[in-house]
Short mmCIF file of C-alpha atoms and ligand atoms in Angstrom, two decimals:
data_model
loop_
_atom_site.label_atom_id
_atom_site.label_comp_id
_atom_site.label_asym_id
_atom_site.label_seq_id
_atom_site.Cartn_x
_atom_site.Cartn_y
_atom_site.Cartn_z
CA MET A 27 0.61 64.52 -28.68
CA ARG A 28 3.00 62.34 -26.70
CA ILE A 29 2.19 61.39 -23.13
CA LEU A 30 4.60 59.87 -20.64
CA ALA A 31 2.45 57.60 -18.45
CA ILE A 32 3.29 56.06 -15.07
CA GLU A 33 1.43 53.17 -13.40
CA THR A 34 2.38 51.97 -9.89
CA SER A 35 -0.93 51.01 -8.29
CA CYS A 36 0.11 47.58 -7.01
CA ASP A 37 3.08 45.32 -7.75
CA GLU A 38 3.89 46.42 -11.30
CA THR A 39 6.09 49.42 -12.05
CA SER A 40 5.19 50.48 -15.57
CA VAL A 41 6.16 53.48 -17.69
CA ALA A 42 4.98 54.10 -21.26
CA VAL A 43 5.16 56.71 -23.98
CA VAL A 44 1.89 56.85 -25.92
CA GLU A 45 1.24 58.96 -29.01
CA ASN A 46 -2.25 60.34 -29.65
CA GLY A 47 -3.82 57.80 -27.30
CA THR A 48 -3.39 54.85 -29.64
CA THR A 49 0.26 54.30 -30.60
CA VAL A 50 2.57 52.84 -27.97
CA LEU A 51 6.12 54.11 -28.56
CA SER A 52 7.31 52.15 -25.52
CA CYS A 53 5.87 50.38 -22.51
CA VAL A 54 8.32 48.97 -19.97
CA THR A 55 7.02 47.05 -16.97
CA ALA A 56 8.93 45.69 -13.99
CA SER A 57 7.14 43.38 -11.59
CA SER A 58 7.87 42.41 -8.00
CA MET A 59 5.74 39.26 -8.41
CA ASP A 60 8.73 36.95 -7.77
CA LEU A 61 9.15 38.48 -4.34
CA HIS A 62 5.46 38.06 -3.57
CA ALA A 63 5.59 34.45 -4.73
CA GLN A 64 8.13 33.83 -1.94
CA THR A 65 5.86 35.36 0.72
CA GLY A 66 2.69 33.70 -0.64
CA GLY A 67 0.99 36.98 -1.54
CA ILE A 68 1.49 40.72 -1.85
CA ILE A 69 2.75 42.47 1.28
CA PRO A 70 2.00 46.17 0.56
CA GLU A 71 5.15 47.42 2.30
CA ASN A 72 7.33 45.13 0.15
CA ALA A 73 5.48 46.17 -3.03
CA ALA A 74 6.09 49.87 -2.22
CA ARG A 75 9.80 49.31 -1.57
CA LYS A 76 10.12 47.58 -4.94
CA GLN A 77 8.32 50.49 -6.62
CA VAL A 78 10.96 52.83 -5.21
CA GLU A 79 13.72 50.55 -6.49
CA TYR A 80 12.25 50.12 -9.98
CA ILE A 81 10.74 53.48 -10.87
CA ILE A 82 13.81 55.39 -12.14
CA PRO A 83 15.33 52.50 -14.17
CA THR A 84 11.89 51.80 -15.68
CA LEU A 85 11.39 55.48 -16.52
CA GLU A 86 14.81 55.66 -18.18
CA ALA A 87 14.22 52.42 -20.09
CA ALA A 88 10.84 53.61 -21.43
CA LEU A 89 12.27 56.96 -22.57
CA THR A 90 15.33 55.36 -24.18
CA LYS A 91 13.17 52.84 -26.00
CA ALA A 92 10.82 55.51 -27.34
CA PHE A 93 13.58 58.00 -28.21
CA PRO A 94 16.80 56.02 -28.79
CA LYS A 95 18.70 58.94 -30.31
CA VAL A 96 18.58 61.24 -27.28
CA ASN A 97 19.19 60.83 -23.56
CA ALA A 98 16.29 60.48 -21.10
CA HIS A 99 16.57 64.09 -19.92
CA GLU A 100 16.40 65.48 -23.45
CA ALA A 101 13.59 63.08 -24.36
CA LEU A 102 11.49 64.38 -21.49
CA ALA A 103 12.31 68.01 -22.11
CA GLU A 104 11.90 67.99 -25.90
CA HIS A 105 9.60 65.14 -26.91
CA ILE A 106 7.00 64.73 -24.15
CA ASP A 107 3.90 66.96 -24.11
CA ALA A 108 2.23 65.83 -20.89
CA ILE A 109 2.63 63.42 -17.98
CA ALA A 110 -0.10 61.01 -16.84
CA VAL A 111 -0.16 58.98 -13.65
CA THR A 112 -2.43 56.50 -11.90
CA ALA A 113 -3.95 58.38 -8.96
CA GLY A 114 -5.94 55.36 -7.65
CA PRO A 115 -7.38 52.99 -6.69
CA GLY A 116 -4.53 50.85 -5.40
CA LEU A 117 -2.09 50.36 -2.55
CA ILE A 118 -1.20 53.70 -0.97
CA GLY A 119 2.54 53.07 -0.70
CA SER A 120 2.77 51.92 -4.33
CA LEU A 121 0.59 54.76 -5.63
CA LEU A 122 2.68 57.35 -3.78
CA VAL A 123 5.82 56.35 -5.69
CA GLY A 124 4.23 56.92 -9.10
CA VAL A 125 2.36 60.06 -8.09
CA GLU A 126 5.36 61.73 -6.44
CA THR A 127 7.58 60.82 -9.40
CA ALA A 128 5.04 62.28 -11.84
CA LYS A 129 4.65 65.44 -9.76
CA THR A 130 8.41 65.93 -9.59
CA LEU A 131 8.82 65.48 -13.36
CA THR A 132 5.92 67.87 -13.92
CA ALA A 133 7.48 70.54 -11.71
CA VAL A 134 11.02 70.15 -13.04
CA PHE A 135 10.19 69.88 -16.75
CA ASN A 136 7.21 72.23 -16.64
CA LYS A 137 4.73 69.78 -18.22
CA PRO A 138 0.98 69.45 -17.67
CA LEU A 139 -0.14 66.59 -15.41
CA ILE A 140 -3.16 64.29 -15.92
CA PRO A 141 -4.17 62.04 -13.01
CA VAL A 142 -5.94 58.87 -14.18
CA ASN A 143 -8.38 56.40 -12.61
CA HIS A 144 -6.81 52.94 -12.97
CA ILE A 145 -10.11 51.10 -13.40
CA LYS A 146 -11.35 53.39 -16.15
CA ALA A 147 -7.93 53.12 -17.81
CA HIS A 148 -8.34 49.35 -18.22
CA ILE A 149 -11.02 50.11 -20.86
CA TYR A 150 -8.40 52.06 -22.81
CA GLY A 151 -6.29 48.92 -23.19
CA ALA A 152 -8.75 48.22 -26.01
CA PHE A 153 -8.00 51.58 -27.68
CA LEU A 154 -4.41 50.47 -28.22
CA SER A 155 -5.54 48.01 -30.90
CA ASP A 156 -6.90 48.77 -34.34
CA PRO A 157 -9.85 49.08 -34.82
CA ALA A 158 -10.73 50.92 -31.63
CA PRO A 159 -14.17 50.30 -30.10
CA GLN A 160 -16.99 52.53 -31.39
CA PHE A 161 -19.24 54.41 -28.95
CA PRO A 162 -21.63 53.61 -27.46
CA PHE A 163 -20.49 50.25 -26.11
CA VAL A 164 -20.80 47.95 -23.12
CA ALA A 165 -17.53 47.27 -21.28
CA LEU A 166 -16.78 44.50 -18.80
CA ILE A 167 -13.86 45.33 -16.53
CA VAL A 168 -12.60 42.14 -14.86
CA SER A 169 -9.58 42.66 -12.65
CA GLY A 170 -8.27 41.61 -9.26
CA GLY A 171 -10.36 44.18 -7.42
CA HIS A 172 -13.22 44.97 -9.83
CA THR A 173 -15.85 43.24 -11.91
CA ASP A 174 -18.05 45.91 -13.43
CA PHE A 175 -20.26 46.47 -16.46
CA ILE A 176 -20.01 50.01 -17.80
CA TYR A 177 -22.09 51.54 -20.58
CA MET A 178 -19.68 53.90 -22.34
CA LYS A 179 -21.61 56.60 -24.23
CA ASP A 180 -18.45 58.55 -25.01
CA HIS A 181 -15.09 59.34 -23.44
CA ASP A 182 -15.91 60.72 -20.01
CA ASP A 183 -19.60 59.92 -20.36
CA TYR A 184 -20.60 56.58 -18.92
CA ASP A 185 -22.99 54.73 -16.62
CA TRP A 186 -22.18 51.91 -14.26
CA ILE A 187 -24.83 49.29 -15.07
CA GLY A 188 -23.90 46.34 -12.87
CA GLY A 189 -21.13 44.38 -11.26
CA THR A 190 -20.14 42.00 -8.54
CA ARG A 191 -21.91 42.34 -5.23
CA ASP A 192 -18.98 40.88 -3.33
CA ASP A 193 -15.66 39.46 -4.57
CA ALA A 194 -14.22 40.40 -7.94
CA ALA A 195 -13.71 37.60 -10.47
CA GLY A 196 -9.90 37.99 -10.24
CA GLU A 197 -10.12 37.88 -6.45
CA CYS A 198 -12.12 34.65 -6.75
CA PHE A 199 -9.45 33.17 -9.03
CA ASP A 200 -6.75 34.26 -6.55
CA LYS A 201 -8.50 33.02 -3.38
CA CYS A 202 -9.47 29.67 -4.95
CA ALA A 203 -5.92 29.23 -6.28
CA ARG A 204 -4.71 29.48 -2.72
CA ILE A 205 -7.25 26.81 -1.67
CA LEU A 206 -6.01 24.65 -4.57
CA ASN A 207 -2.40 25.23 -3.49
CA LEU A 208 -1.46 26.96 -6.73
CA GLU A 209 1.40 29.38 -6.82
CA VAL A 210 1.62 33.15 -7.45
CA PRO A 211 0.58 34.60 -9.91
CA ARG A 212 -2.57 32.79 -8.99
CA GLY A 213 -5.06 33.64 -11.75
CA SER A 214 -2.77 32.48 -14.50
CA ALA A 215 -1.78 29.43 -12.42
CA VAL A 216 -5.47 28.39 -12.26
CA ALA A 217 -5.76 28.97 -16.01
CA ALA A 218 -2.66 26.85 -16.74
CA SER A 219 -3.88 24.01 -14.53
CA ALA A 220 -7.43 24.22 -15.93
CA ASP A 221 -6.30 24.33 -19.54
CA LYS A 222 -4.13 21.25 -19.00
CA PHE A 223 -7.19 19.32 -17.79
CA ILE A 224 -9.32 20.60 -20.67
CA SER A 225 -6.73 19.66 -23.29
CA GLU A 226 -6.57 16.14 -21.86
CA HIS A 227 -10.38 15.87 -21.46
CA PRO A 228 -11.83 17.96 -24.30
CA ASP A 229 -15.32 16.48 -23.88
CA ALA A 230 -15.59 16.90 -20.10
CA ARG A 231 -18.81 18.57 -18.98
CA LEU A 232 -17.70 21.20 -16.51
CA GLN A 233 -20.70 21.80 -14.29
CA LEU A 234 -19.58 21.07 -10.75
CA PHE A 235 -19.72 24.60 -9.35
CA PRO A 236 -22.61 27.08 -9.24
CA ARG A 237 -22.94 29.95 -11.75
CA PRO A 238 -23.78 32.73 -9.29
CA MET A 239 -26.82 34.93 -10.13
CA ILE A 240 -26.84 33.66 -13.69
CA HIS A 241 -30.64 33.54 -13.85
CA ASP A 242 -31.20 36.98 -12.29
CA ASP A 243 -32.51 39.55 -14.69
CA ASN A 244 -29.75 42.11 -14.09
CA PHE A 245 -26.05 42.61 -14.75
CA ASP A 246 -24.96 41.81 -11.21
CA MET A 247 -22.77 38.93 -10.15
CA SER A 248 -21.52 37.31 -6.96
CA PHE A 249 -18.36 35.25 -6.63
CA SER A 250 -17.91 34.76 -2.89
CA GLY A 251 -20.21 31.69 -2.83
CA LEU A 252 -18.08 30.09 -5.48
CA LYS A 253 -15.05 30.38 -3.23
CA THR A 254 -17.00 28.65 -0.43
CA ALA A 255 -18.12 25.88 -2.82
CA VAL A 256 -14.52 25.27 -3.92
CA SER A 257 -13.29 25.24 -0.35
CA ARG A 258 -15.97 22.72 0.69
CA LEU A 259 -15.31 20.40 -2.24
CA VAL A 260 -11.54 20.50 -1.72
CA LYS A 261 -12.09 19.40 1.91
CA GLU A 262 -14.41 16.55 0.86
CA ASN A 263 -11.99 15.58 -1.86
CA GLU A 264 -9.23 15.08 0.72
CA LYS A 265 -11.22 12.03 1.89
CA ASP A 266 -12.88 10.86 -1.34
CA ASN A 267 -10.18 11.82 -3.82
CA LEU A 268 -12.69 11.96 -6.68
CA TYR A 269 -11.16 14.92 -8.50
CA SER A 270 -7.70 15.97 -9.52
CA ASN A 271 -6.56 19.51 -8.66
CA GLU A 272 -6.51 20.24 -12.39
CA GLN A 273 -10.14 19.22 -12.76
CA LEU A 274 -11.13 21.46 -9.87
CA ALA A 275 -9.23 24.35 -11.47
CA ALA A 276 -11.05 23.68 -14.76
CA GLU A 277 -14.42 23.58 -12.99
CA LEU A 278 -13.69 26.84 -11.19
CA GLN A 279 -12.50 28.59 -14.36
CA GLU A 280 -15.61 27.38 -16.19
CA ALA A 281 -17.99 28.66 -13.50
CA ILE A 282 -16.38 32.13 -13.59
CA VAL A 283 -16.15 32.27 -17.39
CA ALA A 284 -19.74 31.04 -17.90
CA THR A 285 -21.05 33.66 -15.47
CA LEU A 286 -19.09 36.50 -17.08
CA VAL A 287 -20.11 35.50 -20.60
CA ASN A 288 -23.78 34.98 -19.72
CA LYS A 289 -24.01 38.38 -18.04
CA SER A 290 -22.09 40.01 -20.89
CA GLY A 291 -24.61 38.64 -23.40
CA LYS A 292 -27.48 40.04 -21.29
CA ALA A 293 -25.87 43.48 -21.06
CA ILE A 294 -24.99 43.61 -24.78
CA ASN A 295 -28.57 42.70 -25.72
CA ALA A 296 -30.19 45.07 -23.25
CA TYR A 297 -28.15 48.04 -24.55
CA SER A 298 -28.24 46.91 -28.20
CA SER A 299 -24.50 47.43 -28.12
CA ALA A 300 -22.70 47.01 -31.44
CA SER A 301 -19.29 46.84 -29.74
CA PHE A 302 -18.20 45.11 -26.56
CA VAL A 303 -14.98 45.61 -24.59
CA CYS A 304 -13.69 43.02 -22.12
CA CYS A 305 -10.62 44.24 -20.21
CA GLY A 306 -8.61 43.96 -16.98
CA GLY A 307 -6.26 41.23 -15.81
CA VAL A 308 -8.81 38.41 -16.07
CA SER A 309 -9.35 39.24 -19.75
CA ALA A 310 -5.94 37.60 -20.29
CA ASN A 311 -7.75 34.30 -19.65
CA ALA A 312 -7.78 32.30 -22.89
CA ARG A 313 -10.94 30.34 -21.98
CA LEU A 314 -12.79 33.63 -21.42
CA ARG A 315 -11.50 35.13 -24.69
CA ASN A 316 -12.57 32.03 -26.60
CA ALA A 317 -15.97 31.91 -24.88
CA LEU A 318 -16.62 35.52 -25.93
CA LEU A 319 -15.74 34.65 -29.52
CA ALA A 320 -18.14 31.69 -29.31
CA LEU A 321 -20.89 34.00 -28.01
CA GLN A 322 -20.31 36.25 -31.01
CA LYS A 323 -20.29 33.34 -33.46
CA ASN A 324 -23.39 31.63 -32.04
CA GLU A 325 -25.63 34.47 -30.90
CA LEU A 326 -24.28 37.92 -31.73
CA GLN A 327 -22.81 37.77 -35.24
CA ASN A 328 -22.92 41.56 -35.71
CA LEU A 329 -21.11 42.31 -32.48
CA SER A 330 -17.60 43.68 -32.66
CA ILE A 331 -15.58 42.36 -29.72
CA HIS A 332 -12.56 44.25 -28.39
CA VAL A 333 -10.25 42.54 -25.93
CA PRO A 334 -6.89 44.29 -25.36
CA ASP A 335 -3.72 42.78 -26.74
CA ILE A 336 -2.52 40.36 -24.06
CA ARG A 337 0.28 42.85 -23.04
CA TYR A 338 -2.36 45.42 -22.11
CA THR A 339 -4.75 43.20 -20.14
CA THR A 340 -2.88 43.16 -16.83
CA ASP A 341 -1.59 46.38 -15.26
CA ASN A 342 0.46 48.54 -17.64
CA ALA A 343 1.20 52.23 -18.22
CA ALA A 344 0.16 52.26 -21.90
CA MET A 345 -3.54 52.13 -20.96
CA ILE A 346 -2.93 55.04 -18.54
CA GLY A 347 -1.42 57.11 -21.37
CA SER A 348 -4.34 56.31 -23.68
CA CYS A 349 -6.96 57.13 -21.02
CA ALA A 350 -5.21 60.44 -20.27
CA PHE A 351 -5.18 61.42 -23.96
CA PHE A 352 -8.90 60.79 -24.42
CA ASN A 353 -9.88 62.24 -21.01
CA PRO A 354 -7.46 65.15 -20.61
CA HIS A 355 -8.24 66.54 -17.18
CA TYR A 356 -5.19 68.63 -16.42
CA ILE A 357 -4.68 69.32 -12.74
CA SER A 358 -1.98 71.39 -11.07
CA TYR A 359 0.59 69.07 -9.55
CA LYS A 360 0.01 70.77 -6.20
CA ASP A 361 -3.54 69.37 -6.16
CA VAL A 362 -2.76 65.78 -7.18
CA ALA A 363 -2.69 63.16 -4.42
CA PRO A 364 -2.98 59.38 -4.51
CA ASP A 365 -6.38 57.99 -3.51
CA PRO A 366 -6.39 54.25 -2.68
CA GLU A 367 -10.21 54.21 -2.76
CA LEU A 368 -10.71 56.32 -5.90
CA HIS A 369 -14.20 55.58 -7.25
CA PHE A 370 -15.19 54.94 -10.82
CA LYS A 371 -18.95 54.37 -10.56
O1 KG4 B 14 -6.00 44.24 -13.88
P1 KG4 B 14 -5.04 43.51 -13.04
O2 KG4 B 14 -3.66 43.23 -13.60
O3 KG4 B 14 -4.84 44.18 -11.66
C1 KG4 B 14 -5.90 44.83 -11.00
O4 KG4 B 14 -6.20 45.99 -11.36
O5 KG4 B 14 -6.48 44.16 -10.11
O6 KG4 B 14 -5.75 42.12 -12.68
C2 KG4 B 14 -5.14 41.19 -11.87
C3 KG4 B 14 -6.05 39.99 -11.76
C4 KG4 B 14 -5.57 39.00 -10.71
O7 KG4 B 14 -6.66 38.63 -9.91
C5 KG4 B 14 -5.07 37.85 -11.54
O8 KG4 B 14 -5.16 36.62 -10.86
C6 KG4 B 14 -5.99 37.90 -12.75
O9 KG4 B 14 -6.10 39.29 -13.01
N1 KG4 B 14 -5.46 37.21 -13.91
C7 KG4 B 14 -6.03 36.12 -14.46
C8 KG4 B 14 -5.21 35.72 -15.55
N2 KG4 B 14 -4.16 36.61 -15.62
C9 KG4 B 14 -4.34 37.51 -14.63
N3 KG4 B 14 -7.17 35.47 -14.13
C10 KG4 B 14 -7.49 34.39 -14.88
N4 KG4 B 14 -6.75 33.94 -15.91
C11 KG4 B 14 -5.62 34.57 -16.29
N5 KG4 B 14 -4.91 34.13 -17.33
ZN1 ZN B 15 -5.59 46.72 -12.98
#
C-alpha cells in the first residue's frame, strides 16, 4: 500500500510517498527557516504564507521522485492508495495548508484520507529503519513542543507514563540559545557550539547546571528552571567573564542530555522494556544519541535502541505516512479539520 503523506504543522513543508509503512519512496521537505532566521524566530503568519508557496512544488517533487516515469497527476491517480495528513498539533495557519491540500486531493482523486497526530507520528520515524522496534517498548518523544515518555503496547495502544511539567527539552534548547545569542535554528546551533567546546576540552566535567527532577522517582521532568539558571549565569558572566559562550552551551546541552538519559533509564527499567525509541527533533542531537548508546553499553546491554535516521528526527512527512499505515483511521474528508491543540496523551 502506498500512502502520499503531507506534513505542514510548523515551518517545514514536507511531502512523502511511503510504501507499507516502512519504505520511503520519496520525502521532499522545504523549510522557511531562513526567513525565520531573519526575524529572530517563527512568525506564524509568515510560516503559513510560505506553506502556501511551497506546498504544490513540494507535492510535485515528491511524486516525480517516487514515480519518475509518469506525471504527478497520473502518479496520484494510478499509484497512490491513500492520503495522510498532519491534523495537529501545530500552528493553525500552517496546518490549514496541508489539511486543505489533502482534502482537495482526496475529493478530486477519490482516495481515502487518514488524519495523523504529529506527536504520535514522531515515534514512527523509528519504523522507517530496519529493524523496526518490537512491541512493547518505551518511547521518548523530544521535540520543540513535547517531551513525553510513552509506553507503546501496540500500534494504537499506548499509555502516557510521564513527561515535562513545563517547557519541552527542545523549547529549553531554543530559549537558552536566544539567551546565548545563538542563531536560528537554535537547537542545532547550541549543539554545534557545545560540541566545539567538548572537542577542545574532552575531559571537562560538565556540571554547572541543575539536572531537574533527576532524583524523583517518576518519569517526569522540568526544564524551565534550567532556562532561569542559564539566564542568571549569563548575566553574572557579563561581569566576571569566567565562561565562554561555547562552554555555557556545552553545560546546557549536558544538563538536558543527562536528564533525558537518566529518566529514560528509569522508564526502561520500570517497564522491563526490551526496546527503546528516542524520537523528535532533539533526537538529532549527537550528544544525546551517544549518551543513549553509552547507557546501553554500560547498564542495559540487552536493550535494543531505535533512534530515527537523522532525516526523520525533525519534522518530515515520511513519519506521517508510516504512522497512517500502521494506524489507518480513515475519515471522510468532510469531517477532517486541523486542530492546533490535538492531544496525544
Ligand atoms: O520535532 P521537531 O522538528 O518539531 C516539533 O515537533 O517541535 O523538533 C524541533 C526541536 C527544536 O526545538 C529544535 O531546536 C530541536 O528540535 N533540535 C535540536 C537539534 N536539532 C533540532 N535540539 C538539540 N540538538 C539538535 N541537534
Ligand atoms: Zn515535530
